[in-house]
mmCIF file of C-alpha atoms in Angstrom:
data_model
loop_
_atom_site.group_PDB
_atom_site.id
_atom_site.type_symbol
_atom_site.label_atom_id
_atom_site.label_comp_id
_atom_site.label_asym_id
_atom_site.label_seq_id
_atom_site.Cartn_x
_atom_site.Cartn_y
_atom_site.Cartn_z
ATOM 1 C CA UNK A 293 -10.856 -68.364 -10.441
ATOM 2 C CA UNK A 294 -14.458 -68.150 -9.261
ATOM 3 C CA UNK A 295 -16.597 -66.642 -11.997
ATOM 4 C CA UNK A 296 -19.956 -65.042 -12.587
ATOM 5 C CA UNK A 297 -21.160 -65.121 -16.193
ATOM 6 C CA UNK A 298 -23.787 -62.990 -17.908
ATOM 7 C CA UNK A 299 -24.679 -62.349 -21.521
ATOM 8 C CA UNK A 300 -23.472 -58.861 -22.376
ATOM 9 C CA UNK A 301 -26.484 -58.099 -24.559
ATOM 10 C CA UNK A 302 -27.935 -55.768 -25.453
ATOM 11 C CA UNK A 303 -31.268 -57.347 -24.681
ATOM 12 C CA UNK A 304 -33.942 -55.368 -26.495
ATOM 13 C CA UNK A 305 -37.578 -55.587 -25.438
ATOM 14 C CA UNK A 306 -40.613 -53.425 -26.233
ATOM 15 C CA UNK A 307 -42.300 -51.402 -23.529
ATOM 16 C CA UNK A 308 -44.689 -53.530 -21.493
ATOM 17 C CA UNK A 309 -42.915 -56.814 -22.229
ATOM 18 C CA UNK A 310 -41.146 -59.121 -19.787
ATOM 19 C CA UNK A 311 -37.346 -58.853 -19.733
ATOM 20 C CA UNK A 312 -35.447 -61.961 -18.618
ATOM 21 C CA UNK A 313 -31.849 -61.636 -17.477
ATOM 22 C CA UNK A 314 -29.687 -64.646 -16.659
ATOM 23 C CA UNK A 315 -26.555 -65.347 -14.650
ATOM 24 C CA UNK A 316 -24.480 -68.435 -13.860
ATOM 25 C CA UNK A 317 -21.817 -68.796 -11.191
ATOM 26 C CA UNK A 318 -19.027 -71.263 -10.556
ATOM 27 C CA UNK A 319 -18.675 -71.341 -6.733
ATOM 28 C CA UNK A 320 -21.030 -73.957 -5.252
ATOM 29 C CA UNK A 321 -20.363 -72.520 -1.787
ATOM 30 C CA UNK A 322 -21.997 -69.168 -2.571
ATOM 31 C CA UNK A 323 -24.946 -68.375 -0.338
ATOM 32 C CA UNK A 324 -26.141 -64.916 -1.328
ATOM 33 C CA UNK A 325 -27.014 -63.475 -4.692
ATOM 34 C CA UNK A 326 -27.788 -59.943 -5.769
ATOM 35 C CA UNK A 327 -28.967 -57.964 -8.763
ATOM 36 C CA UNK A 328 -27.779 -54.416 -9.240
ATOM 37 C CA UNK A 329 -28.927 -51.861 -11.802
ATOM 38 C CA UNK A 330 -26.357 -49.476 -13.237
ATOM 39 C CA UNK A 331 -27.348 -46.517 -15.367
ATOM 40 C CA UNK A 332 -24.712 -45.172 -17.741
ATOM 41 C CA UNK A 333 -22.114 -43.158 -15.840
ATOM 42 C CA UNK A 334 -23.629 -43.967 -12.458
ATOM 43 C CA UNK A 335 -22.790 -46.356 -9.638
ATOM 44 C CA UNK A 336 -24.584 -49.711 -9.168
ATOM 45 C CA UNK A 337 -27.851 -49.668 -7.247
ATOM 46 C CA UNK A 338 -29.140 -52.756 -5.421
ATOM 47 C CA UNK A 339 -32.531 -53.909 -6.673
ATOM 48 C CA UNK A 340 -32.888 -57.520 -5.464
ATOM 49 C CA UNK A 341 -31.340 -59.966 -3.013
ATOM 50 C CA UNK A 342 -32.041 -63.709 -2.936
ATOM 51 C CA UNK A 343 -30.684 -66.389 -0.621
ATOM 52 C CA UNK A 344 -32.924 -69.466 -1.050
ATOM 53 C CA UNK A 345 -33.927 -71.597 -4.000
ATOM 54 C CA UNK A 346 -37.092 -70.442 -5.712
ATOM 55 C CA UNK A 347 -38.631 -67.114 -6.581
ATOM 56 C CA UNK A 348 -38.622 -63.802 -4.769
ATOM 57 C CA UNK A 349 -40.885 -61.025 -5.958
ATOM 58 C CA UNK A 350 -40.621 -57.292 -5.326
ATOM 59 C CA UNK A 351 -42.962 -55.143 -7.357
ATOM 60 C CA UNK A 352 -42.233 -55.643 -11.051
ATOM 61 C CA UNK A 353 -39.040 -57.584 -10.281
ATOM 62 C CA UNK A 354 -38.746 -61.317 -9.639
ATOM 63 C CA UNK A 355 -35.453 -62.995 -8.799
ATOM 64 C CA UNK A 356 -35.111 -66.740 -9.303
ATOM 65 C CA UNK A 357 -32.417 -68.954 -7.797
ATOM 66 C CA UNK A 358 -31.483 -72.553 -8.585
ATOM 67 C CA UNK A 359 -28.429 -73.555 -6.566
ATOM 68 C CA UNK A 360 -28.265 -77.053 -8.055
ATOM 69 C CA UNK A 361 -27.890 -75.540 -11.529
ATOM 70 C CA UNK A 362 -25.858 -72.591 -10.205
ATOM 71 C CA UNK A 363 -28.214 -70.240 -11.962
ATOM 72 C CA UNK A 364 -29.789 -66.904 -11.009
ATOM 73 C CA UNK A 365 -32.238 -64.903 -13.068
ATOM 74 C CA UNK A 366 -34.095 -61.615 -12.925
ATOM 75 C CA UNK A 367 -37.465 -61.028 -14.533
ATOM 76 C CA UNK A 368 -38.758 -57.520 -15.090
ATOM 77 C CA UNK A 369 -42.462 -57.384 -15.831
ATOM 78 C CA UNK A 370 -44.142 -54.512 -17.679
ATOM 79 C CA UNK A 371 -40.751 -53.187 -18.757
ATOM 80 C CA UNK A 372 -40.458 -49.408 -18.987
ATOM 81 C CA UNK A 373 -37.985 -47.238 -20.929
ATOM 82 C CA UNK A 374 -36.644 -46.140 -17.525
ATOM 83 C CA UNK A 375 -35.544 -49.764 -16.962
ATOM 84 C CA UNK A 376 -32.968 -49.350 -19.723
ATOM 85 C CA UNK A 377 -29.667 -49.901 -17.928
ATOM 86 C CA UNK A 378 -26.979 -52.495 -17.358
ATOM 87 C CA UNK A 379 -27.935 -55.195 -14.851
ATOM 88 C CA UNK A 380 -25.162 -56.707 -12.789
ATOM 89 C CA UNK A 381 -25.364 -60.102 -11.134
ATOM 90 C CA UNK A 382 -23.290 -60.417 -7.943
ATOM 91 C CA UNK A 383 -22.435 -63.501 -5.912
ATOM 92 C CA UNK A 384 -20.748 -63.664 -2.527
ATOM 93 C CA UNK A 385 -17.360 -65.343 -2.360
ATOM 94 C CA UNK A 386 -15.173 -66.301 0.563
ATOM 95 C CA UNK A 387 -11.479 -65.828 -0.174
ATOM 96 C CA UNK A 388 -8.754 -67.434 1.899
ATOM 97 C CA UNK A 389 -8.990 -64.642 4.481
ATOM 98 C CA UNK A 390 -12.469 -65.858 5.410
ATOM 99 C CA UNK A 391 -14.227 -62.552 4.843
ATOM 100 C CA UNK A 392 -17.052 -62.320 2.347
ATOM 101 C CA UNK A 393 -16.683 -60.282 -0.839
ATOM 102 C CA UNK A 394 -18.881 -59.941 -3.908
ATOM 103 C CA UNK A 395 -17.886 -61.103 -7.373
ATOM 104 C CA UNK A 396 -19.729 -59.375 -10.189
ATOM 105 C CA UNK A 397 -20.632 -60.446 -13.673
ATOM 106 C CA UNK A 398 -19.844 -58.043 -16.500
ATOM 107 C CA UNK A 399 -23.497 -57.129 -16.766
ATOM 108 C CA UNK A 400 -26.287 -57.352 -19.325
ATOM 109 C CA UNK A 401 -27.411 -54.183 -21.071
ATOM 110 C CA UNK A 402 -31.193 -53.915 -21.293
ATOM 111 C CA UNK A 403 -32.851 -51.600 -23.814
ATOM 112 C CA UNK A 404 -36.583 -51.004 -23.517
ATOM 113 C CA UNK A 405 -38.089 -49.312 -26.556
ATOM 114 C CA UNK A 406 -41.253 -47.174 -26.281
ATOM 115 C CA UNK B 1184 -29.506 -43.918 8.084
ATOM 116 C CA UNK B 1185 -26.178 -44.789 6.588
ATOM 117 C CA UNK B 1186 -24.602 -42.798 3.781
ATOM 118 C CA UNK B 1187 -21.397 -43.174 1.837
ATOM 119 C CA UNK B 1188 -19.463 -40.288 0.333
ATOM 120 C CA UNK B 1189 -16.796 -40.466 -2.326
ATOM 121 C CA UNK B 1190 -14.725 -37.696 -3.841
ATOM 122 C CA UNK B 1191 -13.778 -36.287 -6.183
ATOM 123 C CA UNK B 1192 -16.467 -37.212 -8.715
ATOM 124 C CA UNK B 1193 -14.134 -36.811 -11.677
ATOM 125 C CA UNK B 1194 -10.383 -36.539 -11.981
ATOM 126 C CA UNK B 1195 -7.980 -36.087 -14.889
ATOM 127 C CA UNK B 1196 -4.365 -36.829 -14.036
ATOM 128 C CA UNK B 1197 -1.171 -37.161 -16.111
ATOM 129 C CA UNK B 1198 0.785 -40.382 -16.252
ATOM 130 C CA UNK B 1199 3.257 -40.595 -13.392
ATOM 131 C CA UNK B 1200 1.328 -38.317 -11.053
ATOM 132 C CA UNK B 1201 0.113 -39.427 -7.605
ATOM 133 C CA UNK B 1202 -3.467 -40.305 -6.723
ATOM 134 C CA UNK B 1203 -5.596 -40.068 -3.623
ATOM 135 C CA UNK B 1204 -9.287 -40.981 -3.586
ATOM 136 C CA UNK B 1205 -11.254 -40.772 -0.383
ATOM 137 C CA UNK B 1206 -14.359 -42.498 0.871
ATOM 138 C CA UNK B 1207 -16.236 -42.029 4.142
ATOM 139 C CA UNK B 1208 -19.269 -43.756 5.596
ATOM 140 C CA UNK B 1209 -21.688 -42.155 8.051
ATOM 141 C CA UNK B 1210 -24.255 -43.669 10.370
ATOM 142 C CA UNK B 1211 -22.534 -46.954 11.178
ATOM 143 C CA UNK B 1212 -19.532 -48.276 13.075
ATOM 144 C CA UNK B 1213 -16.776 -50.617 11.935
ATOM 145 C CA UNK B 1214 -18.183 -51.239 8.463
ATOM 146 C CA UNK B 1215 -16.535 -53.549 5.968
ATOM 147 C CA UNK B 1216 -15.150 -51.287 3.223
ATOM 148 C CA UNK B 1217 -14.296 -52.076 -0.392
ATOM 149 C CA UNK B 1218 -12.650 -50.471 -3.426
ATOM 150 C CA UNK B 1219 -13.732 -51.702 -6.857
ATOM 151 C CA UNK B 1220 -12.648 -50.525 -10.311
ATOM 152 C CA UNK B 1221 -14.729 -50.684 -13.457
ATOM 153 C CA UNK B 1222 -12.722 -50.200 -16.646
ATOM 154 C CA UNK B 1223 -14.477 -49.264 -19.883
ATOM 155 C CA UNK B 1224 -16.453 -52.243 -21.185
ATOM 156 C CA UNK B 1225 -15.369 -54.441 -18.310
ATOM 157 C CA UNK B 1226 -16.870 -55.741 -15.108
ATOM 158 C CA UNK B 1227 -16.357 -54.612 -11.549
ATOM 159 C CA UNK B 1228 -12.967 -55.700 -10.263
ATOM 160 C CA UNK B 1229 -12.360 -55.901 -6.513
ATOM 161 C CA UNK B 1230 -9.158 -54.079 -5.611
ATOM 162 C CA UNK B 1231 -9.057 -53.892 -1.809
ATOM 163 C CA UNK B 1232 -11.241 -54.591 1.177
ATOM 164 C CA UNK B 1233 -10.956 -53.797 4.862
ATOM 165 C CA UNK B 1234 -12.664 -55.216 7.940
ATOM 166 C CA UNK B 1235 -11.149 -52.751 10.399
ATOM 167 C CA UNK B 1236 -8.722 -49.890 10.990
ATOM 168 C CA UNK B 1237 -5.343 -50.693 9.494
ATOM 169 C CA UNK B 1238 -6.568 -54.036 8.085
ATOM 170 C CA UNK B 1239 -6.280 -54.104 4.295
ATOM 171 C CA UNK B 1240 -6.577 -57.090 1.970
ATOM 172 C CA UNK B 1241 -5.467 -56.770 -1.630
ATOM 173 C CA UNK B 1242 -7.123 -58.817 -4.329
ATOM 174 C CA UNK B 1243 -5.163 -57.711 -7.365
ATOM 175 C CA UNK B 1244 -1.434 -56.823 -7.370
ATOM 176 C CA UNK B 1245 -0.856 -53.444 -9.018
ATOM 177 C CA UNK B 1246 0.560 -50.003 -8.395
ATOM 178 C CA UNK B 1247 -2.358 -49.014 -6.183
ATOM 179 C CA UNK B 1248 -2.559 -49.141 -2.393
ATOM 180 C CA UNK B 1249 -5.276 -48.607 0.178
ATOM 181 C CA UNK B 1250 -5.356 -47.382 3.742
ATOM 182 C CA UNK B 1251 -7.925 -47.132 6.492
ATOM 183 C CA UNK B 1252 -6.705 -44.508 8.942
ATOM 184 C CA UNK B 1253 -10.048 -44.157 10.715
ATOM 185 C CA UNK B 1254 -13.006 -46.466 11.297
ATOM 186 C CA UNK B 1255 -15.167 -45.003 8.542
ATOM 187 C CA UNK B 1256 -12.524 -43.671 6.166
ATOM 188 C CA UNK B 1257 -11.026 -45.597 3.269
ATOM 189 C CA UNK B 1258 -8.372 -44.139 0.960
ATOM 190 C CA UNK B 1259 -7.093 -45.392 -2.384
ATOM 191 C CA UNK B 1260 -3.671 -44.164 -3.438
ATOM 192 C CA UNK B 1261 -0.992 -44.449 -6.061
ATOM 193 C CA UNK B 1262 2.489 -42.979 -6.174
ATOM 194 C CA UNK B 1263 2.689 -43.003 -9.985
ATOM 195 C CA UNK B 1264 -0.355 -43.428 -12.191
ATOM 196 C CA UNK B 1265 -0.330 -45.553 -15.339
ATOM 197 C CA UNK B 1266 -2.578 -45.163 -18.376
ATOM 198 C CA UNK B 1267 -4.144 -48.499 -17.436
ATOM 199 C CA UNK B 1268 -5.325 -47.011 -14.122
ATOM 200 C CA UNK B 1269 -8.076 -45.102 -15.929
ATOM 201 C CA UNK B 1270 -11.543 -46.229 -14.921
ATOM 202 C CA UNK B 1271 -14.505 -45.765 -12.640
ATOM 203 C CA UNK B 1272 -13.515 -46.260 -8.997
ATOM 204 C CA UNK B 1273 -16.225 -47.286 -6.597
ATOM 205 C CA UNK B 1274 -16.145 -47.418 -2.830
ATOM 206 C CA UNK B 1275 -18.652 -49.685 -1.117
ATOM 207 C CA UNK B 1276 -19.590 -50.746 2.396
ATOM 208 C CA UNK B 1277 -21.599 -53.313 4.265
ATOM 209 C CA UNK B 1278 -22.300 -53.805 7.974
ATOM 210 C CA UNK B 1279 -19.707 -55.472 10.168
ATOM 211 C CA UNK B 1280 -19.951 -59.263 10.388
ATOM 212 C CA UNK B 1281 -22.848 -59.405 7.942
ATOM 213 C CA UNK B 1282 -21.736 -62.314 5.792
ATOM 214 C CA UNK B 1283 -24.708 -62.322 3.439
ATOM 215 C CA UNK B 1284 -25.460 -58.611 3.197
ATOM 216 C CA UNK B 1285 -25.220 -56.736 -0.097
ATOM 217 C CA UNK B 1286 -22.756 -53.958 -0.765
ATOM 218 C CA UNK B 1287 -23.833 -50.341 -0.934
ATOM 219 C CA UNK B 1288 -21.887 -48.148 -3.333
ATOM 220 C CA UNK B 1289 -20.819 -44.542 -3.322
ATOM 221 C CA UNK B 1290 -21.313 -42.376 -6.395
ATOM 222 C CA UNK B 1291 -17.881 -43.241 -7.769
ATOM 223 C CA UNK B 1292 -14.869 -41.369 -9.104
ATOM 224 C CA UNK B 1293 -14.209 -41.334 -12.830
ATOM 225 C CA UNK B 1294 -10.428 -41.221 -13.298
ATOM 226 C CA UNK B 1295 -8.834 -40.437 -16.636
ATOM 227 C CA UNK B 1296 -5.068 -40.797 -16.869
ATOM 228 C CA UNK B 1297 -3.627 -38.869 -19.818
#
């Protein structure tokens, strides 16, 4: 069973701090990695995609990928109370049918206190 | 631009009753379509995916079924609901033949089986 693992949290940070969210995956063949944000009672919303080793920055968000260590992370700089949500890590998988699907971690709950 | 619609938003059904959830995508042709379920306190579980009309792949054996009667329509059904079918059902899409693209989710249907 190919797995995506995340700490469930909650991760509590004060407003203005850097929040660091981590994810590991088991399938060495995975090529694309995504972070989704999910507010309580809502559907997941894509916030970052990363495909190559290294860092990718988009505004206050930075995604980091290390394929050798099978590790993906998301940094949120200058955290705001509105960032309080569950963050889902997703990794593409190729089942026997040959078509790509996404496997999700269970998510890390982030709480940003004013 | 592409949009995805899911309905109903909420549903309360008794055990043993049938189920039909519908999802449609606008603004694209021959999308890959997905049904996920998120049970309380659990991660997103892939239920079904489809790469074309009439083509359905099941990831988890259960009392649910899926159909794709039209290019941009995806339906999730059950003949007799179980208590364990309660959860948040999410339809998602991505462009045809886009191996590394992320999924885009609808707003979801919250199903409570009583």
